[in-house]
Every structure is written in C-alpha cells, then in structure tokens.
Amino acid sequence: MAEAERIIGTPDTPDAAGNGRERPGEDAAPGERADSEGTRAPAGGSGSDEAAAAGASGRDEPTAAGRPRGKRRIAVLFAVAMFAYALDLISKMIVVAKLEHHPPIEIIGDWLKFEAIRNAGAAFGFGEAFTVIFTMIAAAVIVVIARLARKLYSLPWAIALGLLLGGALGNLTDRIFRAPGVFEGAVVDFIAPKHFAVFNLADSAIVCGGILIVLLSFKGLDPDGTVHKD
C-alpha cells in the first residue's frame, strides 16, 4: 500500500502542492497584473501614476515624435513672424517700384486708397523727430520677444508675439536700409483710409498682435500656458 502511494503520489506530497500552486499571472482578473512573486496589482499602475502626476503638474510632456510642445509653439511664433515680415517686405517693394511718384490708386472710392508715402516717424506717422529712438525701441521689442519665446507654451500667445515680431522686423528693415541713412531710414507707408493716417502691413501686424495680447491678458492666459483668475 505504501509502495502504491509512493508511485501514484498524494496531495500531501511537495510535488502535488507545487503543481497546484498558482502561477504568476494565471487567473488574474481583468485590469490586474501579477509580478514575479504572484502578487496581483492593477495593470499599468506605475505608468498611470506617472501620467497622472505629469498631468497634474501642467507641464508639456514630449509628444510621440519626441519633440516637446513648447518647441512647436516657438515654431508657430517664428512661422507667423516670417509670414508677416514677407508680406510687408514684398508689398513695400511693389509700392516703391510701381506706386511711388505716381498718383494714388483708388481701391474703394475716396474711402480707401493706395498712396506711397515715406514716414520718418512711428506707426501711423507719429513722432517724426524721434526716428532713432523708434529704431531702438523696435530692436528692443525683437530682443524681448526672442527671450520670451523660451518660456512659450501657449498657441494664442505664439500667434500674437509672431505678429508683433514680424511687424517690428518689417519696419526695422526700413529704418536700417532706406534713405536718408542707417537707423534713420523712412518707413514706406501706402494704405490710406479716408480721415485716417497712412500705414503699412507691418503696422497692421503690430496692432493686431497688440490687441490679441490685451484680450489674452483679460482672459488670464499667460505665455507659459497657465490660466489665472483675479
């Protein structure tokens, strides 16, 4: 009898107990995982905790392509700036070549005309005696925007700062390269609404960017993407 039990085996033997022991990961309930010791734990626990912590901190995590979202906002800023700058530069080249020293072109009767004017002052013809000062201010604005771009995580702010940067670059180019001299050059203006100052596309970009910044400030949105309510 004892010999038969030894050959067949009984539930009390170590082999039988080992065969009946639950393997790691077996019979785990959905949404659970088992570690090497057979302890059950919720699936994705560690990853979920890390993701929750990252979301709570409000920081931009790297995207699937491995590029932080902040870099994309900077790319938007400079793309908008280059687009505004290119439009302003091309429009001024056409105005100087085709419109300067010619009669104004009526677009909407007397309400809107294209008329080439050299402006030594600031936007819309103000302050013609302070050309050098306005040039320095435009250069300072460009430097400030470039430094602020490092902390930029808001798409609306990227667009607003891009408009400001493109407009400042457009008028600064005129200040440097046009007559009567370096840093004293007159800006080319050509958009002449009735009963209003003559301006250019760079001025328009600066004004639009400034208005957008005011609206974002009223909404409590900061350049770094945080929202606060006073």
JSON list of C-alpha atoms in Angstrom, two decimals:
[
{"chain": "A", "resi": 1, "resn": "MET", "atom": "CA", "xyz": [0.00, 0.00, 0.00]},
{"chain": "A", "resi": 2, "resn": "ALA", "atom": "CA", "xyz": [2.74, 2.36, 0.89]},
{"chain": "A", "resi": 3, "resn": "GLU", "atom": "CA", "xyz": [4.54, 1.44, -2.34]},
{"chain": "A", "resi": 4, "resn": "ALA", "atom": "CA", "xyz": [1.40, 2.23, -4.40]},
{"chain": "A", "resi": 5, "resn": "GLU", "atom": "CA", "xyz": [1.01, 5.62, -2.75]},
{"chain": "A", "resi": 6, "resn": "ARG", "atom": "CA", "xyz": [4.64, 6.43, -3.43]},
{"chain": "A", "resi": 7, "resn": "ILE", "atom": "CA", "xyz": [4.25, 5.62, -7.14]},
{"chain": "A", "resi": 8, "resn": "ILE", "atom": "CA", "xyz": [0.89, 7.36, -7.67]},
{"chain": "A", "resi": 9, "resn": "GLY", "atom": "CA", "xyz": [1.54, 10.30, -5.36]},
{"chain": "A", "resi": 10, "resn": "THR", "atom": "CA", "xyz": [-0.77, 12.01, -2.90]},
{"chain": "A", "resi": 11, "resn": "PRO", "atom": "CA", "xyz": [-1.97, 15.62, -2.49]},
{"chain": "A", "resi": 12, "resn": "ASP", "atom": "CA", "xyz": [0.24, 15.91, 0.60]},
{"chain": "A", "resi": 13, "resn": "THR", "atom": "CA", "xyz": [3.49, 15.49, -1.30]},
{"chain": "A", "resi": 14, "resn": "PRO", "atom": "CA", "xyz": [5.63, 18.55, -2.21]},
{"chain": "A", "resi": 15, "resn": "ASP", "atom": "CA", "xyz": [5.24, 17.81, -5.95]},
{"chain": "A", "resi": 16, "resn": "ALA", "atom": "CA", "xyz": [1.48, 17.83, -5.76]},
{"chain": "A", "resi": 17, "resn": "ALA", "atom": "CA", "xyz": [1.43, 21.02, -3.73]},
{"chain": "A", "resi": 18, "resn": "GLY", "atom": "CA", "xyz": [3.77, 22.62, -6.21]},
{"chain": "A", "resi": 19, "resn": "ASN", "atom": "CA", "xyz": [1.61, 21.59, -9.15]},
{"chain": "A", "resi": 20, "resn": "GLY", "atom": "CA", "xyz": [-1.43, 23.12, -7.53]},
{"chain": "A", "resi": 21, "resn": "ARG", "atom": "CA", "xyz": [0.24, 26.46, -6.76]},
{"chain": "A", "resi": 22, "resn": "GLU", "atom": "CA", "xyz": [-1.00, 29.40, -8.79]},
{"chain": "A", "resi": 23, "resn": "ARG", "atom": "CA", "xyz": [1.46, 30.56, -11.43]},
{"chain": "A", "resi": 24, "resn": "PRO", "atom": "CA", "xyz": [2.32, 34.21, -11.74]},
{"chain": "A", "resi": 25, "resn": "GLY", "atom": "CA", "xyz": [-0.23, 35.93, -13.93]},
{"chain": "A", "resi": 26, "resn": "GLU", "atom": "CA", "xyz": [-2.66, 32.96, -14.00]},
{"chain": "A", "resi": 27, "resn": "ASP", "atom": "CA", "xyz": [-6.33, 33.58, -13.33]},
{"chain": "A", "resi": 28, "resn": "ALA", "atom": "CA", "xyz": [-5.62, 37.29, -12.89]},
{"chain": "A", "resi": 29, "resn": "ALA", "atom": "CA", "xyz": [-8.74, 39.37, -13.05]},
{"chain": "A", "resi": 30, "resn": "PRO", "atom": "CA", "xyz": [-9.11, 41.78, -15.98]},
{"chain": "A", "resi": 31, "resn": "GLY", "atom": "CA", "xyz": [-7.27, 45.03, -15.28]},
{"chain": "A", "resi": 32, "resn": "GLU", "atom": "CA", "xyz": [-4.79, 43.27, -12.94]},
{"chain": "A", "resi": 33, "resn": "ARG", "atom": "CA", "xyz": [-1.26, 42.03, -13.44]},
{"chain": "A", "resi": 34, "resn": "ALA", "atom": "CA", "xyz": [0.87, 39.70, -11.37]},
{"chain": "A", "resi": 35, "resn": "ASP", "atom": "CA", "xyz": [4.51, 40.21, -10.52]},
{"chain": "A", "resi": 36, "resn": "SER", "atom": "CA", "xyz": [7.21, 37.55, -10.30]},
{"chain": "A", "resi": 37, "resn": "GLU", "atom": "CA", "xyz": [6.05, 36.58, -6.77]},
{"chain": "A", "resi": 38, "resn": "GLY", "atom": "CA", "xyz": [2.46, 36.12, -7.90]},
{"chain": "A", "resi": 39, "resn": "THR", "atom": "CA", "xyz": [1.18, 39.27, -6.24]},
{"chain": "A", "resi": 40, "resn": "ARG", "atom": "CA", "xyz": [-1.66, 40.85, -8.15]},
{"chain": "A", "resi": 41, "resn": "ALA", "atom": "CA", "xyz": [-1.61, 44.55, -8.95]},
{"chain": "A", "resi": 42, "resn": "PRO", "atom": "CA", "xyz": [-3.70, 46.83, -11.18]},
{"chain": "A", "resi": 43, "resn": "ALA", "atom": "CA", "xyz": [-2.45, 46.78, -14.77]},
{"chain": "A", "resi": 44, "resn": "GLY", "atom": "CA", "xyz": [-0.47, 49.88, -15.77]},
{"chain": "A", "resi": 45, "resn": "GLY", "atom": "CA", "xyz": [-0.32, 51.10, -12.19]},
{"chain": "A", "resi": 46, "resn": "SER", "atom": "CA", "xyz": [3.12, 52.63, -12.40]},
{"chain": "A", "resi": 47, "resn": "GLY", "atom": "CA", "xyz": [2.59, 54.19, -15.83]},
{"chain": "A", "resi": 48, "resn": "SER", "atom": "CA", "xyz": [-0.82, 55.52, -14.89]},
{"chain": "A", "resi": 49, "resn": "ASP", "atom": "CA", "xyz": [0.56, 57.13, -11.74]},
{"chain": "A", "resi": 50, "resn": "GLU", "atom": "CA", "xyz": [3.33, 58.81, -13.72]},
{"chain": "A", "resi": 51, "resn": "ALA", "atom": "CA", "xyz": [0.90, 60.08, -16.35]},
{"chain": "A", "resi": 52, "resn": "ALA", "atom": "CA", "xyz": [-1.43, 61.42, -13.65]},
{"chain": "A", "resi": 53, "resn": "ALA", "atom": "CA", "xyz": [1.46, 63.20, -11.95]},
{"chain": "A", "resi": 54, "resn": "ALA", "atom": "CA", "xyz": [2.56, 64.75, -15.23]},
{"chain": "A", "resi": 55, "resn": "GLY", "atom": "CA", "xyz": [-0.97, 65.93, -15.99]},
{"chain": "A", "resi": 56, "resn": "ALA", "atom": "CA", "xyz": [-1.38, 67.41, -12.54]},
{"chain": "A", "resi": 57, "resn": "SER", "atom": "CA", "xyz": [1.84, 69.39, -12.88]},
{"chain": "A", "resi": 58, "resn": "GLY", "atom": "CA", "xyz": [0.59, 71.10, -16.04]},
{"chain": "A", "resi": 59, "resn": "ARG", "atom": "CA", "xyz": [3.86, 70.58, -17.87]},
{"chain": "A", "resi": 60, "resn": "ASP", "atom": "CA", "xyz": [4.10, 69.72, -21.54]},
{"chain": "A", "resi": 61, "resn": "GLU", "atom": "CA", "xyz": [5.43, 66.19, -21.95]},
{"chain": "A", "resi": 62, "resn": "PRO", "atom": "CA", "xyz": [7.30, 65.10, -25.08]},
{"chain": "A", "resi": 63, "resn": "THR", "atom": "CA", "xyz": [5.00, 64.14, -27.93]},
{"chain": "A", "resi": 64, "resn": "ALA", "atom": "CA", "xyz": [5.09, 60.84, -29.79]},
{"chain": "A", "resi": 65, "resn": "ALA", "atom": "CA", "xyz": [7.69, 62.30, -32.13]},
{"chain": "A", "resi": 66, "resn": "GLY", "atom": "CA", "xyz": [9.89, 63.13, -29.14]},
{"chain": "A", "resi": 67, "resn": "ARG", "atom": "CA", "xyz": [9.54, 66.91, -29.51]},
{"chain": "A", "resi": 68, "resn": "PRO", "atom": "CA", "xyz": [8.17, 68.96, -26.60]},
{"chain": "A", "resi": 69, "resn": "ARG", "atom": "CA", "xyz": [5.07, 71.00, -27.31]},
{"chain": "A", "resi": 70, "resn": "GLY", "atom": "CA", "xyz": [6.96, 74.16, -26.34]},
{"chain": "A", "resi": 71, "resn": "LYS", "atom": "CA", "xyz": [9.17, 73.80, -29.39]},
{"chain": "A", "resi": 72, "resn": "ARG", "atom": "CA", "xyz": [6.10, 73.61, -31.60]},
{"chain": "A", "resi": 73, "resn": "ARG", "atom": "CA", "xyz": [4.80, 76.87, -30.12]},
{"chain": "A", "resi": 74, "resn": "ILE", "atom": "CA", "xyz": [8.15, 78.53, -30.87]},
{"chain": "A", "resi": 75, "resn": "ALA", "atom": "CA", "xyz": [7.95, 77.22, -34.43]},
{"chain": "A", "resi": 76, "resn": "VAL", "atom": "CA", "xyz": [4.46, 78.76, -34.77]},
{"chain": "A", "resi": 77, "resn": "LEU", "atom": "CA", "xyz": [5.77, 82.09, -33.44]},
{"chain": "A", "resi": 78, "resn": "PHE", "atom": "CA", "xyz": [8.58, 82.32, -35.98]},
{"chain": "A", "resi": 79, "resn": "ALA", "atom": "CA", "xyz": [6.39, 81.00, -38.81]},
{"chain": "A", "resi": 80, "resn": "VAL", "atom": "CA", "xyz": [3.82, 83.74, -38.19]},
{"chain": "A", "resi": 81, "resn": "ALA", "atom": "CA", "xyz": [6.60, 86.32, -37.86]},
{"chain": "A", "resi": 82, "resn": "MET", "atom": "CA", "xyz": [8.24, 85.31, -41.14]},
{"chain": "A", "resi": 83, "resn": "PHE", "atom": "CA", "xyz": [4.89, 85.29, -42.94]},
{"chain": "A", "resi": 84, "resn": "ALA", "atom": "CA", "xyz": [4.01, 88.80, -41.71]},
{"chain": "A", "resi": 85, "resn": "TYR", "atom": "CA", "xyz": [7.53, 90.04, -42.48]},
{"chain": "A", "resi": 86, "resn": "ALA", "atom": "CA", "xyz": [7.49, 88.57, -46.01]},
{"chain": "A", "resi": 87, "resn": "LEU", "atom": "CA", "xyz": [4.10, 90.13, -46.81]},
{"chain": "A", "resi": 88, "resn": "ASP", "atom": "CA", "xyz": [5.25, 93.52, -45.57]},
{"chain": "A", "resi": 89, "resn": "LEU", "atom": "CA", "xyz": [8.57, 93.37, -47.42]},
{"chain": "A", "resi": 90, "resn": "ILE", "atom": "CA", "xyz": [7.01, 92.26, -50.74]},
{"chain": "A", "resi": 91, "resn": "SER", "atom": "CA", "xyz": [4.24, 94.86, -50.53]},
{"chain": "A", "resi": 92, "resn": "LYS", "atom": "CA", "xyz": [6.77, 97.65, -49.94]},
{"chain": "A", "resi": 93, "resn": "MET", "atom": "CA", "xyz": [8.92, 96.53, -52.84]},
{"chain": "A", "resi": 94, "resn": "ILE", "atom": "CA", "xyz": [5.88, 96.64, -55.15]},
{"chain": "A", "resi": 95, "resn": "VAL", "atom": "CA", "xyz": [4.82, 100.04, -53.81]},
{"chain": "A", "resi": 96, "resn": "VAL", "atom": "CA", "xyz": [8.28, 101.57, -54.31]},
{"chain": "A", "resi": 97, "resn": "ALA", "atom": "CA", "xyz": [8.58, 100.13, -57.82]},
{"chain": "A", "resi": 98, "resn": "LYS", "atom": "CA", "xyz": [5.05, 100.76, -59.11]},
{"chain": "A", "resi": 99, "resn": "LEU", "atom": "CA", "xyz": [3.37, 103.41, -56.97]},
{"chain": "A", "resi": 100, "resn": "GLU", "atom": "CA", "xyz": [5.97, 105.85, -55.73]},
{"chain": "A", "resi": 101, "resn": "HIS", "atom": "CA", "xyz": [5.96, 109.14, -57.68]},
{"chain": "A", "resi": 102, "resn": "HIS", "atom": "CA", "xyz": [2.64, 108.13, -59.24]},
{"chain": "A", "resi": 103, "resn": "PRO", "atom": "CA", "xyz": [-0.94, 109.21, -58.49]},
{"chain": "A", "resi": 104, "resn": "PRO", "atom": "CA", "xyz": [-2.76, 107.28, -55.74]},
{"chain": "A", "resi": 105, "resn": "ILE", "atom": "CA", "xyz": [-4.78, 104.21, -56.69]},
{"chain": "A", "resi": 106, "resn": "GLU", "atom": "CA", "xyz": [-8.39, 104.28, -55.53]},
{"chain": "A", "resi": 107, "resn": "ILE", "atom": "CA", "xyz": [-9.47, 100.93, -54.06]},
{"chain": "A", "resi": 108, "resn": "ILE", "atom": "CA", "xyz": [-12.87, 101.89, -52.61]},
{"chain": "A", "resi": 109, "resn": "GLY", "atom": "CA", "xyz": [-13.51, 105.36, -53.99]},
{"chain": "A", "resi": 110, "resn": "ASP", "atom": "CA", "xyz": [-12.27, 108.05, -51.63]},
{"chain": "A", "resi": 111, "resn": "TRP", "atom": "CA", "xyz": [-12.61, 105.73, -48.64]},
{"chain": "A", "resi": 112, "resn": "LEU", "atom": "CA", "xyz": [-9.51, 103.65, -49.30]},
{"chain": "A", "resi": 113, "resn": "LYS", "atom": "CA", "xyz": [-6.51, 104.44, -51.48]},
{"chain": "A", "resi": 114, "resn": "PHE", "atom": "CA", "xyz": [-3.01, 103.12, -52.06]},
{"chain": "A", "resi": 115, "resn": "GLU", "atom": "CA", "xyz": [-0.61, 106.04, -51.84]},
{"chain": "A", "resi": 116, "resn": "ALA", "atom": "CA", "xyz": [3.17, 105.77, -51.40]},
{"chain": "A", "resi": 117, "resn": "ILE", "atom": "CA", "xyz": [4.45, 107.89, -48.51]},
{"chain": "A", "resi": 118, "resn": "ARG", "atom": "CA", "xyz": [7.82, 107.89, -46.71]},
{"chain": "A", "resi": 119, "resn": "ASN", "atom": "CA", "xyz": [7.31, 108.10, -42.96]},
{"chain": "A", "resi": 120, "resn": "ALA", "atom": "CA", "xyz": [10.23, 109.01, -40.68]},
{"chain": "A", "resi": 121, "resn": "GLY", "atom": "CA", "xyz": [8.14, 108.66, -37.52]},
{"chain": "A", "resi": 122, "resn": "ALA", "atom": "CA", "xyz": [6.48, 105.81, -35.69]},
{"chain": "A", "resi": 123, "resn": "ALA", "atom": "CA", "xyz": [3.41, 103.87, -36.74]},
{"chain": "A", "resi": 124, "resn": "PHE", "atom": "CA", "xyz": [0.73, 105.98, -38.46]},
{"chain": "A", "resi": 125, "resn": "GLY", "atom": "CA", "xyz": [3.13, 108.91, -38.87]},
{"chain": "A", "resi": 126, "resn": "PHE", "atom": "CA", "xyz": [3.60, 109.93, -35.24]},
{"chain": "A", "resi": 127, "resn": "GLY", "atom": "CA", "xyz": [6.86, 111.34, -33.86]},
{"chain": "A", "resi": 128, "resn": "GLU", "atom": "CA", "xyz": [8.91, 112.08, -36.97]},
{"chain": "A", "resi": 129, "resn": "ALA", "atom": "CA", "xyz": [11.61, 113.79, -34.87]},
{"chain": "A", "resi": 130, "resn": "PHE", "atom": "CA", "xyz": [12.44, 110.60, -32.96]},
{"chain": "A", "resi": 131, "resn": "THR", "atom": "CA", "xyz": [13.40, 108.20, -35.74]},
{"chain": "A", "resi": 132, "resn": "VAL", "atom": "CA", "xyz": [16.50, 106.83, -33.98]},
{"chain": "A", "resi": 133, "resn": "ILE", "atom": "CA", "xyz": [14.57, 106.30, -30.74]},
{"chain": "A", "resi": 134, "resn": "PHE", "atom": "CA", "xyz": [11.84, 104.37, -32.53]},
{"chain": "A", "resi": 135, "resn": "THR", "atom": "CA", "xyz": [14.51, 102.25, -34.19]},
{"chain": "A", "resi": 136, "resn": "MET", "atom": "CA", "xyz": [16.00, 101.35, -30.82]},
{"chain": "A", "resi": 137, "resn": "ILE", "atom": "CA", "xyz": [12.56, 100.55, -29.42]},
{"chain": "A", "resi": 138, "resn": "ALA", "atom": "CA", "xyz": [11.82, 98.22, -32.34]},
{"chain": "A", "resi": 139, "resn": "ALA", "atom": "CA", "xyz": [15.14, 96.44, -31.81]},
{"chain": "A", "resi": 140, "resn": "ALA", "atom": "CA", "xyz": [14.44, 96.09, -28.07]},
{"chain": "A", "resi": 141, "resn": "VAL", "atom": "CA", "xyz": [10.99, 94.61, -28.79]},
{"chain": "A", "resi": 142, "resn": "ILE", "atom": "CA", "xyz": [12.57, 91.97, -31.03]},
{"chain": "A", "resi": 143, "resn": "VAL", "atom": "CA", "xyz": [15.09, 91.01, -28.34]},
{"chain": "A", "resi": 144, "resn": "VAL", "atom": "CA", "xyz": [12.38, 90.76, -25.66]},
{"chain": "A", "resi": 145, "resn": "ILE", "atom": "CA", "xyz": [10.17, 88.56, -27.84]},
{"chain": "A", "resi": 146, "resn": "ALA", "atom": "CA", "xyz": [13.11, 86.28, -28.67]},
{"chain": "A", "resi": 147, "resn": "ARG", "atom": "CA", "xyz": [13.89, 85.84, -24.96]},
{"chain": "A", "resi": 148, "resn": "LEU", "atom": "CA", "xyz": [10.24, 85.28, -24.05]},
{"chain": "A", "resi": 149, "resn": "ALA", "atom": "CA", "xyz": [9.96, 82.55, -26.69]},
{"chain": "A", "resi": 150, "resn": "ARG", "atom": "CA", "xyz": [11.94, 80.18, -24.45]},
{"chain": "A", "resi": 151, "resn": "LYS", "atom": "CA", "xyz": [9.04, 80.06, -21.96]},
{"chain": "A", "resi": 152, "resn": "LEU", "atom": "CA", "xyz": [6.27, 79.97, -24.55]},
{"chain": "A", "resi": 153, "resn": "TYR", "atom": "CA", "xyz": [3.69, 77.16, -24.25]},
{"chain": "A", "resi": 154, "resn": "SER", "atom": "CA", "xyz": [0.52, 78.94, -25.44]},
{"chain": "A", "resi": 155, "resn": "LEU", "atom": "CA", "xyz": [-0.57, 78.84, -29.09]},
{"chain": "A", "resi": 156, "resn": "PRO", "atom": "CA", "xyz": [-2.56, 82.14, -28.99]},
{"chain": "A", "resi": 157, "resn": "TRP", "atom": "CA", "xyz": [0.43, 83.87, -27.42]},
{"chain": "A", "resi": 158, "resn": "ALA", "atom": "CA", "xyz": [2.68, 82.40, -30.10]},
{"chain": "A", "resi": 159, "resn": "ILE", "atom": "CA", "xyz": [0.47, 83.93, -32.81]},
{"chain": "A", "resi": 160, "resn": "ALA", "atom": "CA", "xyz": [0.29, 87.31, -31.05]},
{"chain": "A", "resi": 161, "resn": "LEU", "atom": "CA", "xyz": [4.03, 87.53, -30.48]},
{"chain": "A", "resi": 162, "resn": "GLY", "atom": "CA", "xyz": [4.66, 86.34, -34.03]},
{"chain": "A", "resi": 163, "resn": "LEU", "atom": "CA", "xyz": [2.60, 89.25, -35.39]},
{"chain": "A", "resi": 164, "resn": "LEU", "atom": "CA", "xyz": [4.50, 91.70, -33.18]},
{"chain": "A", "resi": 165, "resn": "LEU", "atom": "CA", "xyz": [7.84, 90.25, -34.22]},
{"chain": "A", "resi": 166, "resn": "GLY", "atom": "CA", "xyz": [7.03, 90.27, -37.93]},
{"chain": "A", "resi": 167, "resn": "GLY", "atom": "CA", "xyz": [5.77, 93.86, -37.83]},
{"chain": "A", "resi": 168, "resn": "ALA", "atom": "CA", "xyz": [8.76, 95.09, -35.84]},
{"chain": "A", "resi": 169, "resn": "LEU", "atom": "CA", "xyz": [11.16, 93.38, -38.24]},
{"chain": "A", "resi": 170, "resn": "GLY", "atom": "CA", "xyz": [9.38, 94.91, -41.23]},
{"chain": "A", "resi": 171, "resn": "ASN", "atom": "CA", "xyz": [9.65, 98.48, -40.03]},
{"chain": "A", "resi": 172, "resn": "LEU", "atom": "CA", "xyz": [13.15, 97.95, -38.61]},
{"chain": "A", "resi": 173, "resn": "THR", "atom": "CA", "xyz": [14.32, 96.83, -42.05]},
{"chain": "A", "resi": 174, "resn": "ASP", "atom": "CA", "xyz": [13.17, 100.17, -43.46]},
{"chain": "A", "resi": 175, "resn": "ARG", "atom": "CA", "xyz": [14.89, 102.06, -40.63]},
{"chain": "A", "resi": 176, "resn": "ILE", "atom": "CA", "xyz": [18.21, 100.38, -41.38]},
{"chain": "A", "resi": 177, "resn": "PHE", "atom": "CA", "xyz": [18.30, 100.14, -45.17]},
{"chain": "A", "resi": 178, "resn": "ARG", "atom": "CA", "xyz": [16.27, 103.04, -46.55]},
{"chain": "A", "resi": 179, "resn": "ALA", "atom": "CA", "xyz": [17.22, 106.71, -47.01]},
{"chain": "A", "resi": 180, "resn": "PRO", "atom": "CA", "xyz": [18.31, 109.02, -45.54]},
{"chain": "A", "resi": 181, "resn": "GLY", "atom": "CA", "xyz": [20.65, 106.72, -43.58]},
{"chain": "A", "resi": 182, "resn": "VAL", "atom": "CA", "xyz": [21.23, 103.76, -41.29]},
{"chain": "A", "resi": 183, "resn": "PHE", "atom": "CA", "xyz": [18.85, 103.79, -38.27]},
{"chain": "A", "resi": 184, "resn": "GLU", "atom": "CA", "xyz": [17.26, 106.95, -39.70]},
{"chain": "A", "resi": 185, "resn": "GLY", "atom": "CA", "xyz": [15.50, 105.47, -42.72]},
{"chain": "A", "resi": 186, "resn": "ALA", "atom": "CA", "xyz": [11.92, 106.40, -43.55]},
{"chain": "A", "resi": 187, "resn": "VAL", "atom": "CA", "xyz": [9.31, 103.67, -43.47]},
{"chain": "A", "resi": 188, "resn": "VAL", "atom": "CA", "xyz": [7.24, 103.05, -46.60]},
{"chain": "A", "resi": 189, "resn": "ASP", "atom": "CA", "xyz": [3.50, 103.52, -45.92]},
{"chain": "A", "resi": 190, "resn": "PHE", "atom": "CA", "xyz": [0.82, 103.08, -48.55]},
{"chain": "A", "resi": 191, "resn": "ILE", "atom": "CA", "xyz": [-2.59, 102.11, -47.06]},
{"chain": "A", "resi": 192, "resn": "ALA", "atom": "CA", "xyz": [-4.55, 105.37, -46.87]},
{"chain": "A", "resi": 193, "resn": "PRO", "atom": "CA", "xyz": [-8.09, 105.17, -45.45]},
{"chain": "A", "resi": 194, "resn": "LYS", "atom": "CA", "xyz": [-10.19, 108.32, -45.55]},
{"chain": "A", "resi": 195, "resn": "HIS", "atom": "CA", "xyz": [-9.77, 110.56, -42.46]},
{"chain": "A", "resi": 196, "resn": "PHE", "atom": "CA", "xyz": [-7.06, 108.29, -41.05]},
{"chain": "A", "resi": 197, "resn": "ALA", "atom": "CA", "xyz": [-3.28, 108.07, -41.02]},
{"chain": "A", "resi": 198, "resn": "VAL", "atom": "CA", "xyz": [-1.42, 106.23, -43.78]},
{"chain": "A", "resi": 199, "resn": "PHE", "atom": "CA", "xyz": [0.09, 102.91, -42.65]},
{"chain": "A", "resi": 200, "resn": "ASN", "atom": "CA", "xyz": [1.54, 99.63, -43.94]},
{"chain": "A", "resi": 201, "resn": "LEU", "atom": "CA", "xyz": [1.16, 95.89, -43.31]},
{"chain": "A", "resi": 202, "resn": "ALA", "atom": "CA", "xyz": [3.83, 95.92, -40.60]},
{"chain": "A", "resi": 203, "resn": "ASP", "atom": "CA", "xyz": [1.81, 98.49, -38.65]},
{"chain": "A", "resi": 204, "resn": "SER", "atom": "CA", "xyz": [-1.29, 96.32, -39.09]},
{"chain": "A", "resi": 205, "resn": "ALA", "atom": "CA", "xyz": [0.53, 93.23, -37.76]},
{"chain": "A", "resi": 206, "resn": "ILE", "atom": "CA", "xyz": [1.76, 95.16, -34.72]},
{"chain": "A", "resi": 207, "resn": "VAL", "atom": "CA", "xyz": [-1.72, 96.48, -33.92]},
{"chain": "A", "resi": 208, "resn": "CYS", "atom": "CA", "xyz": [-3.37, 93.06, -34.37]},
{"chain": "A", "resi": 209, "resn": "GLY", "atom": "CA", "xyz": [-0.73, 91.41, -32.19]},
{"chain": "A", "resi": 210, "resn": "GLY", "atom": "CA", "xyz": [-1.18, 94.06, -29.50]},
{"chain": "A", "resi": 211, "resn": "ILE", "atom": "CA", "xyz": [-4.97, 93.66, -29.48]},
{"chain": "A", "resi": 212, "resn": "LEU", "atom": "CA", "xyz": [-4.65, 89.89, -29.20]},
{"chain": "A", "resi": 213, "resn": "ILE", "atom": "CA", "xyz": [-2.24, 90.24, -26.26]},
{"chain": "A", "resi": 214, "resn": "VAL", "atom": "CA", "xyz": [-4.70, 92.53, -24.46]},
{"chain": "A", "resi": 215, "resn": "LEU", "atom": "CA", "xyz": [-7.51, 90.01, -24.97]},
{"chain": "A", "resi": 216, "resn": "LEU", "atom": "CA", "xyz": [-5.36, 87.13, -23.72]},
{"chain": "A", "resi": 217, "resn": "SER", "atom": "CA", "xyz": [-4.39, 89.16, -20.66]},
{"chain": "A", "resi": 218, "resn": "PHE", "atom": "CA", "xyz": [-8.04, 89.88, -19.86]},
{"chain": "A", "resi": 219, "resn": "LYS", "atom": "CA", "xyz": [-8.78, 86.16, -20.11]},
{"chain": "A", "resi": 220, "resn": "GLY", "atom": "CA", "xyz": [-5.95, 85.41, -17.68]},
{"chain": "A", "resi": 221, "resn": "LEU", "atom": "CA", "xyz": [-3.89, 83.32, -20.10]},
{"chain": "A", "resi": 222, "resn": "ASP", "atom": "CA", "xyz": [-0.14, 83.61, -19.61]},
{"chain": "A", "resi": 223, "resn": "PRO", "atom": "CA", "xyz": [2.55, 82.89, -22.25]},
{"chain": "A", "resi": 224, "resn": "ASP", "atom": "CA", "xyz": [3.58, 79.73, -20.37]},
{"chain": "A", "resi": 225, "resn": "GLY", "atom": "CA", "xyz": [0.09, 78.29, -20.83]},
{"chain": "A", "resi": 226, "resn": "THR", "atom": "CA", "xyz": [-1.18, 78.79, -17.28]},
{"chain": "A", "resi": 227, "resn": "VAL", "atom": "CA", "xyz": [-4.58, 80.33, -16.63]},
{"chain": "A", "resi": 228, "resn": "HIS", "atom": "CA", "xyz": [-5.25, 82.51, -13.62]},
{"chain": "A", "resi": 229, "resn": "LYS", "atom": "CA", "xyz": [-8.34, 84.36, -12.43]},
{"chain": "A", "resi": 230, "resn": "ASP", "atom": "CA", "xyz": [-8.08, 87.52, -10.39]}
]
